[in-house]
XYZ file of C-alpha atoms in Angstrom:
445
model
C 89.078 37.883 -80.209
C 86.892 35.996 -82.656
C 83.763 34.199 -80.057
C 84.755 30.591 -81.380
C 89.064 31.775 -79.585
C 87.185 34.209 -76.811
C 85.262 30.076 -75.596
C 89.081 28.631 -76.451
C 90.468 31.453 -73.832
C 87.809 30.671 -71.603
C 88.609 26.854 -71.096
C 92.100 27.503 -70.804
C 91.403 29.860 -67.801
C 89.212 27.451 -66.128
C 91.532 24.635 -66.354
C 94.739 26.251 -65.374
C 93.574 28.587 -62.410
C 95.826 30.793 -60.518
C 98.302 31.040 -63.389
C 97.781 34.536 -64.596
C 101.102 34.737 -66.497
C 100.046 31.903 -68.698
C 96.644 33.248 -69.255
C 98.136 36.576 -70.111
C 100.643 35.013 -72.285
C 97.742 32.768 -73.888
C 95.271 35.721 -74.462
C 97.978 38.418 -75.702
C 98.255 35.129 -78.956
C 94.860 34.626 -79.481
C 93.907 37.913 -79.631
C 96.390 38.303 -83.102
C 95.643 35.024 -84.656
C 92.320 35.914 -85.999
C 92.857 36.513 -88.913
C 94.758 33.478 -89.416
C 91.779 31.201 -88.301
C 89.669 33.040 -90.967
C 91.629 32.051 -93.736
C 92.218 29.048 -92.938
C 89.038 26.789 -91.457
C 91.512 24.176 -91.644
C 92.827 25.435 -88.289
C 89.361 25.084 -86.896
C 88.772 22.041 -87.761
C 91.669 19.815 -86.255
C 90.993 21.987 -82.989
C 94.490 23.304 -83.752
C 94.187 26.325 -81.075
C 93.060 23.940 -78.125
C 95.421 21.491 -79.216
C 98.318 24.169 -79.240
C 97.408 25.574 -75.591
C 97.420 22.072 -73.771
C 100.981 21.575 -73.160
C 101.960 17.577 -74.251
C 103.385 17.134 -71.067
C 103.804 19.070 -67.297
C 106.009 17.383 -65.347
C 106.114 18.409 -61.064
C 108.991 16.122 -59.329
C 110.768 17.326 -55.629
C 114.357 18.474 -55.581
C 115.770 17.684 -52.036
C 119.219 18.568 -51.225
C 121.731 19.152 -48.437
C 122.958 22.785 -47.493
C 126.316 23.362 -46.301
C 125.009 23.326 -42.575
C 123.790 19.485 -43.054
C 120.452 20.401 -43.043
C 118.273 19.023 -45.917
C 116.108 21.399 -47.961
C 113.110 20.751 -50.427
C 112.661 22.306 -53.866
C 110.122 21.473 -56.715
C 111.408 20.982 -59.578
C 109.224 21.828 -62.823
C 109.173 20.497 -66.673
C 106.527 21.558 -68.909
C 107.292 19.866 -72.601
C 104.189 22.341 -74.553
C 104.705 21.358 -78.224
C 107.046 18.896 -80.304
C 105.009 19.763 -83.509
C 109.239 21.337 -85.505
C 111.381 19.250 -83.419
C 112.739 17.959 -80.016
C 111.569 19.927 -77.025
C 113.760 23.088 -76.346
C 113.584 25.956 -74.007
C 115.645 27.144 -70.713
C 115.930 25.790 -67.411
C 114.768 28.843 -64.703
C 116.010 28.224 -60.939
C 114.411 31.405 -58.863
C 112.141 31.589 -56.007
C 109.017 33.173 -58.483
C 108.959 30.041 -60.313
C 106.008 27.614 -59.704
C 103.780 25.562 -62.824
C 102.049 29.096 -64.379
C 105.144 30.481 -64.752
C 106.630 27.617 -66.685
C 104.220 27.189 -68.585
C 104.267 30.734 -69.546
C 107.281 30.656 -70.667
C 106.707 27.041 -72.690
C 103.739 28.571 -74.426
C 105.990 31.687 -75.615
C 108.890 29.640 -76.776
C 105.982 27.851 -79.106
C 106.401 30.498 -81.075
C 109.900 32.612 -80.554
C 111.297 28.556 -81.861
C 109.164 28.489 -84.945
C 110.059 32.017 -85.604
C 113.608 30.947 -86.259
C 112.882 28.789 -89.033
C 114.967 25.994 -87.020
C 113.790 22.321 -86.401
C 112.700 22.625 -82.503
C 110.200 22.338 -80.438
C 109.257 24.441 -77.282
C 109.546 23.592 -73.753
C 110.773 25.598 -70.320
C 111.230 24.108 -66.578
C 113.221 24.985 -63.656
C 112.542 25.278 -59.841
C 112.065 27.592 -56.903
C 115.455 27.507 -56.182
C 117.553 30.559 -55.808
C 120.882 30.180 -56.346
C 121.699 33.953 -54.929
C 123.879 33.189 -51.898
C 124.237 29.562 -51.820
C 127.975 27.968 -52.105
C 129.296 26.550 -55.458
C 129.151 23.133 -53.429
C 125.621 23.742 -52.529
C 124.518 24.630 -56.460
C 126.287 21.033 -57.116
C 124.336 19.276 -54.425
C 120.764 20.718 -56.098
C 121.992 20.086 -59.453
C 122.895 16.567 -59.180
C 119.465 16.081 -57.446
C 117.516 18.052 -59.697
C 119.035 15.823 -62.893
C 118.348 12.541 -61.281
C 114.670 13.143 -61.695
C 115.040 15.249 -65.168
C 117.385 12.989 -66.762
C 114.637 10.454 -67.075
C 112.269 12.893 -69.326
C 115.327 14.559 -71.647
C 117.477 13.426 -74.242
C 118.993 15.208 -77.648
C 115.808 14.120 -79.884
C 113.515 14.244 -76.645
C 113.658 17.709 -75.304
C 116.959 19.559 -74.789
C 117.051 22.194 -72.056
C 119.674 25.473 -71.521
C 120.070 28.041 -69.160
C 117.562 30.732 -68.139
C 117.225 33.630 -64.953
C 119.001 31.851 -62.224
C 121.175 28.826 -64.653
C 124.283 30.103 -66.320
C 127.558 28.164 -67.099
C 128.018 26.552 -63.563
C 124.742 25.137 -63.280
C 124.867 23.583 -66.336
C 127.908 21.852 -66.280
C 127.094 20.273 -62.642
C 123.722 19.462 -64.713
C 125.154 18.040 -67.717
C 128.072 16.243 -65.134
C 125.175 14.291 -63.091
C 123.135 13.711 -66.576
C 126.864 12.019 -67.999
C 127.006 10.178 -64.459
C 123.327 8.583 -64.805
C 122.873 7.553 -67.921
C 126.674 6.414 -68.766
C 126.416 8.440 -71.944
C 128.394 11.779 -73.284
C 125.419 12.989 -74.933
C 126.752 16.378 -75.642
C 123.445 17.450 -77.412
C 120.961 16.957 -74.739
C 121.787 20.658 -72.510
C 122.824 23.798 -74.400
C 124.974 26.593 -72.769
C 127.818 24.450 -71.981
C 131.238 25.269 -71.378
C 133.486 25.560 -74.651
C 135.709 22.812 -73.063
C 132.957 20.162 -73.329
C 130.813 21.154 -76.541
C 129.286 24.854 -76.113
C 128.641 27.155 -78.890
C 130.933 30.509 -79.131
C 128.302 33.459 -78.748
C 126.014 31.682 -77.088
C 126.102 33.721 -73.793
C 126.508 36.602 -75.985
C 123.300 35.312 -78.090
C 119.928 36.954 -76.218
C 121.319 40.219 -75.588
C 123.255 40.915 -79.035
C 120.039 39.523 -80.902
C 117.765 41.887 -79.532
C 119.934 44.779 -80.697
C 120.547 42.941 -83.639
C 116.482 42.938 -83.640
C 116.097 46.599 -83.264
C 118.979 47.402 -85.734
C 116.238 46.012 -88.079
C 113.520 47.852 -87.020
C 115.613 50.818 -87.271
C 116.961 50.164 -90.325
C 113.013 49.343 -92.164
C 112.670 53.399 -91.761
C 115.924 54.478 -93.190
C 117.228 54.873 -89.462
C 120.168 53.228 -87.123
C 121.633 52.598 -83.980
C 124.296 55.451 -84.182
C 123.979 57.854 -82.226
C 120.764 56.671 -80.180
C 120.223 57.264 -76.464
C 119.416 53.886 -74.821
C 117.938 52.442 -71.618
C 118.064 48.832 -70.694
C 116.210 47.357 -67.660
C 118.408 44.590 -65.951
C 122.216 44.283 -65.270
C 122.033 40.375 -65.689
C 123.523 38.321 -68.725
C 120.837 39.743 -71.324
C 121.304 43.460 -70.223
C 124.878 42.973 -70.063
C 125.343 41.928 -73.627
C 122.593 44.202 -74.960
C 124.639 46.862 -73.841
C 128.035 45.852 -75.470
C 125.905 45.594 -79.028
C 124.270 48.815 -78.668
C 128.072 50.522 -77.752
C 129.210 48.520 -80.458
C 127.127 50.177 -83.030
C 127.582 53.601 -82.207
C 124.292 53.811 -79.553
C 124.875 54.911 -75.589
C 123.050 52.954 -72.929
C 123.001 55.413 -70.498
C 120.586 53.441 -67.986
C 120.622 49.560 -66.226
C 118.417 48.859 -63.615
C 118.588 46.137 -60.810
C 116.150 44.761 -58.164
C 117.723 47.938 -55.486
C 116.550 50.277 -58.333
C 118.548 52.207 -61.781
C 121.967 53.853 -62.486
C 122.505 56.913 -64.870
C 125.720 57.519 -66.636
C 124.958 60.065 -68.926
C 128.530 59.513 -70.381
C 127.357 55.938 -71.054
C 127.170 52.987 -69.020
C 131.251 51.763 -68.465
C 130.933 48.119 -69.093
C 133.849 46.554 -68.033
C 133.146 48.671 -64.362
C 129.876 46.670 -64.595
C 131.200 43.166 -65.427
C 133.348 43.838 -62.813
C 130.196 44.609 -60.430
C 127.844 42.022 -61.236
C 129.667 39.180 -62.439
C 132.857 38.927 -60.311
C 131.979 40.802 -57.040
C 128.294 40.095 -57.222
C 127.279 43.367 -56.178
C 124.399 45.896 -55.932
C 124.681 49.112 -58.987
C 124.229 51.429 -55.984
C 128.800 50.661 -55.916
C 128.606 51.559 -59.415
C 129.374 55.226 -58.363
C 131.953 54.063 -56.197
C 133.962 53.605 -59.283
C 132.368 56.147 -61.510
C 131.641 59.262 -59.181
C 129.764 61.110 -62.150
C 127.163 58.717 -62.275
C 124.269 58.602 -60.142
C 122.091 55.649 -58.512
C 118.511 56.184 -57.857
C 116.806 53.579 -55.864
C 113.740 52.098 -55.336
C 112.878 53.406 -59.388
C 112.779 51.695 -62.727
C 114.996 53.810 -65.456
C 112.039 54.225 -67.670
C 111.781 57.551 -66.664
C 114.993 58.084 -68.139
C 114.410 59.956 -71.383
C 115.518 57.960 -74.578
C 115.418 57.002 -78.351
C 115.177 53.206 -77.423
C 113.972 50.963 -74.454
C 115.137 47.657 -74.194
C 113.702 45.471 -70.657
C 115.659 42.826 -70.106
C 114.913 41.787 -67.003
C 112.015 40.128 -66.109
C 107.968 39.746 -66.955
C 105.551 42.740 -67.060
C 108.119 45.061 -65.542
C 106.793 47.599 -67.647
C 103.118 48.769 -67.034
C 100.648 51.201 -67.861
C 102.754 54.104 -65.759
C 105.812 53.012 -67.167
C 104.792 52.958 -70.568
C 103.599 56.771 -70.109
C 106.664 57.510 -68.557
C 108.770 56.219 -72.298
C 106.243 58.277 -74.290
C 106.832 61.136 -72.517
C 110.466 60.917 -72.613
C 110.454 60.264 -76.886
C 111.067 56.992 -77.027
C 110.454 55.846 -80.458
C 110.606 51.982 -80.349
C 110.567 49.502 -77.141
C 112.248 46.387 -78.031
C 112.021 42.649 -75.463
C 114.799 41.637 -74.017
C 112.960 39.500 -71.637
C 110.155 37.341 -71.777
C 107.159 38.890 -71.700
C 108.140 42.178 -69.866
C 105.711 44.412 -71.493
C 101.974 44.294 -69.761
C 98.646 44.389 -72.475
C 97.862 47.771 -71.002
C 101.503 49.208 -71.680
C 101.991 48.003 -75.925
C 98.324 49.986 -76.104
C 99.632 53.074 -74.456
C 102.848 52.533 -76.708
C 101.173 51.932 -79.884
C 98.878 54.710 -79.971
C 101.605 57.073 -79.335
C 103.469 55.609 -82.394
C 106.206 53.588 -80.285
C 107.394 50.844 -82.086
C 107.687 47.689 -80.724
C 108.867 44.515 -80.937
C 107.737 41.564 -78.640
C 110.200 38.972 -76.819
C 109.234 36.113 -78.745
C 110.611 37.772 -82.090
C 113.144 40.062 -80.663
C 114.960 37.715 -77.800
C 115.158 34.673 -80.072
C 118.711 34.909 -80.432
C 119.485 32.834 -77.444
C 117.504 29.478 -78.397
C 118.459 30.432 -82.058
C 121.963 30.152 -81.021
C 121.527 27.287 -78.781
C 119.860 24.779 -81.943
C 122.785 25.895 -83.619
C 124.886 24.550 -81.006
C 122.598 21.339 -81.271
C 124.082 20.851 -84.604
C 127.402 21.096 -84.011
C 127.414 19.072 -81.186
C 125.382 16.521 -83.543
C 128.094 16.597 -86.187
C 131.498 17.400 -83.887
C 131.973 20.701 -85.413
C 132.730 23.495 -83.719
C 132.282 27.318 -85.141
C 134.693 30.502 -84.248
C 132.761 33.335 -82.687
C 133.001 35.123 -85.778
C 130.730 32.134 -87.872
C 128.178 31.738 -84.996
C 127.624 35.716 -84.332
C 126.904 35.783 -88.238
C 124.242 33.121 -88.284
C 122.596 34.789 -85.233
C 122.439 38.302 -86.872
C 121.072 36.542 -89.996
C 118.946 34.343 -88.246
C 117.361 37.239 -86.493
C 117.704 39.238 -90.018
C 115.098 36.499 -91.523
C 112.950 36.576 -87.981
C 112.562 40.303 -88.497
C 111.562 39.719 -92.231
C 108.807 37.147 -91.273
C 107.151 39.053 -88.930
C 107.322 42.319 -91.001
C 106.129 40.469 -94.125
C 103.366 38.476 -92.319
C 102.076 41.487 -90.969
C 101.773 43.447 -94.450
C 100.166 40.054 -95.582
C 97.714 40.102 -93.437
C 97.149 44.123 -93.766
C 98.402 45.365 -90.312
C 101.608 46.701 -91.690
C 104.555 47.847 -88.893
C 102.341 45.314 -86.354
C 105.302 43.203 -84.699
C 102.929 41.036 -82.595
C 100.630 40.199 -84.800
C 103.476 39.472 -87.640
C 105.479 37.288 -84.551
C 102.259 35.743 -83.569
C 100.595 34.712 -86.876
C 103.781 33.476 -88.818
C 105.017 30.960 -85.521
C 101.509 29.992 -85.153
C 100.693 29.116 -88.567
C 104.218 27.425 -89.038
C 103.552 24.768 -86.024
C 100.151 24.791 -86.735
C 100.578 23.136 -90.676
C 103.342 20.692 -88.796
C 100.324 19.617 -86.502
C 98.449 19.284 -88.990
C 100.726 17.587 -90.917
C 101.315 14.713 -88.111
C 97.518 13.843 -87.702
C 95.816 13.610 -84.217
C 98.934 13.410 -81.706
């Protein structure tokens, strides 16, 4: 990093200890955005990199809430509203036991620049609580929904900040969200959550969105040297929403995932991974993928591993933050993978994308390659804004061209800049200097 960022880097450190998922997430920008800075003084100047590292808001409120015993529990409850520089506030809504401020904001500074990588008028912001939903009742998600929106409710609003769904908040969450937010404020404000229910104003393909655009994502990257999907061995980390769908894409152009992982360890089908035997799994029985054998006897669970030892032609992690490491990454190489692509945020440690990049591995980092989800959700912004309401068919086309024009951006920014094939610092520089002429655009705020 340039000495005037490295003091930048510094500061942010000292005033957000204990929060080394932010810093990483801070330093792995700063060290791309050099070049940037140089040509533009401008930057400099307005103190646009401090500016764009302080968050505009952080918002801590309790969550209490009564089990199904009668006994009252206490969550913390978390909004972080980073940057409003394109548009409202957007970003997901996490509810898992990991989450606590550094991790929030984390995720807010990251979705600074996967939103203005989509071209799309929003802004970036991520909350959530340490809340796991894993076990609890459907009554008892209600009871810490409803309490968790009568503090939020307050802070959101369609051209305020509009959350979705993240690791731990899927459909159900947000409708009991959206149901308490309707119940406060005595408004259907259909545009303030996204990831609703198609009965009351969701987007067709949004669950679909994250995992299809990161395929859709490495279609592209396949496709810049004359290659394709067809035919490609696959391994996906997770067995969650984003996995899921990743998987369906990859079958559905001609690739086999022959890997998913979950927190008991991986599964290998070398016949390919039989989807509707893991919908079945996960999302109606809630099981582990040790019972995936049950079903399939051919296939074999390994626990306590991740499935990156798993040779392949393609690695997408879709699970969670820095699951892959400096062993892991040596573990893809070895086995000829040729491109790792982010399903998740973050999932990819500094130490691994060296190791992958000087053994050639292509790759392509969360905030360009999973920004079909939010991409999908601002598009259900819009329709909710003008009553409209798309088929499947219309919103999976905007997403694959949305993340056909994300893939162009960061390709051409990086040949701009002379670090041709360079994913990060394409992703990095073009959302940064995007928000960065906005700020400068709106004066001192």
């Amino acid at each position: 990093m340039p000495e005037t960022v490295e003091s930048v880097f510094a500061r942010v450190v000292a005033r957000n200890p204990g929060e080394p998922e932010f810093h990483q997430a801070v330093r792995e920008v700063l060290e791309s955005i050099g070049p940037a800075l140089a040509r533009h003084p401008e930057y400099a100047e307005a103190r646009i990199v401090e500016r764009i590292c302080e968050p505009e808001r952080q918002i801590i409120f309790r969550v209490p809430w009564e089990d199904d015993s009668c006994r009252i529990r206490v969550n913390r409850g978390f909004r972080v509203e980073f940057n409003s520089a394109l548009g409202p506030f957007k970003g997901g809504l996490r509810f898992h036991p990991s989450v606590y401020l550094g991790i929030v904001k984390f995720l807010g500074f990251e979705q600074i620049f996967k939103n203005a990588l989509t071209g799309l008028p929003i802004g970036a912001g991520k909350g959530g609580a340490d809340f796991d939903p894993k076990g609890r009742s459907d009554r008892e998600v209600m009871r810490f929904c409803q309490s968790f929106m009568t503090e939020l409710h307050r802070h959101i609003g369609a051209q305020t900040d509009v959350p979705a769904g993240d690791i731990g908040v899927g459909g159900r969450e947000i409708g009991y969200l959206f149901g308490q937010y309707k119940r406060i404020t005595n408004r259907y404000e259909s545009g303030v959550l996204t990831g609703k229910g198609l009965a009351y104003g969701g987007a067709q393909a949004r669950t679909e969105a994250t995992g299809y655009g990161a395929v859709f994502f490495a279609e592209e990257m396949l496709r810049q040297t004359g290659d394709g999907l067809e035919g490609k061995r696959v391994v996906v980390s997770g067995s969650g929403n984003v996995a899921v769908h990743a998987i369906e894409k990859v079958h559905q152009l001609g690739g086999t995932v022959v890997a998913c992982s979950d927190s008991t360890g991986y599964l290998l089908d070398e016949k390919g991974i039989d989807l509707a035997v893991l919908r079945e799994l996960k999302e109606r029985r809630r099981g582990r993928l040790a019972d995936y054998v049950l079903d399939v006897p051919h296939a074999v669970s390994v626990a306590g591993r991740a499935p990156w030892e798993v040779p392949c032609d393609l690695a997408l992690p879709c699970a969670t933050q820095n699951e892959i490491g400096g062993a892991e990454a040596a573990q893809l190489v070895a086995g000829g993978c040729a491109a790792v692509v982010e399903g998740a945020n973050m999932p990819t440690t500094p130490e691994a994308v060296r190791i992958l990049g000087r053994a050639g591995v292509r790759f392509a980092p969360g905030k360009a390659a999973n920004a079909g989800g939010v991409a999908v959700s601002a598009l259900e912004m819009q329709q909710n804004a003008s009553r409209e309401s798309w088929t499947f068919a219309e919103s999976e086309q905007r997403l694959r061209e949305t993340i056909r024009d994300i893939h162009a951006r960061c390709w051409a920014t990086a040949e701009e800049y002379g670090l041709p094939g360079d994913y990060v610092a394409g992703a990095n520089i073009n959302g940064f200097r995007r928000v960065a002429e906005a700020m400068l655009a709106h004066g001192l705020v």
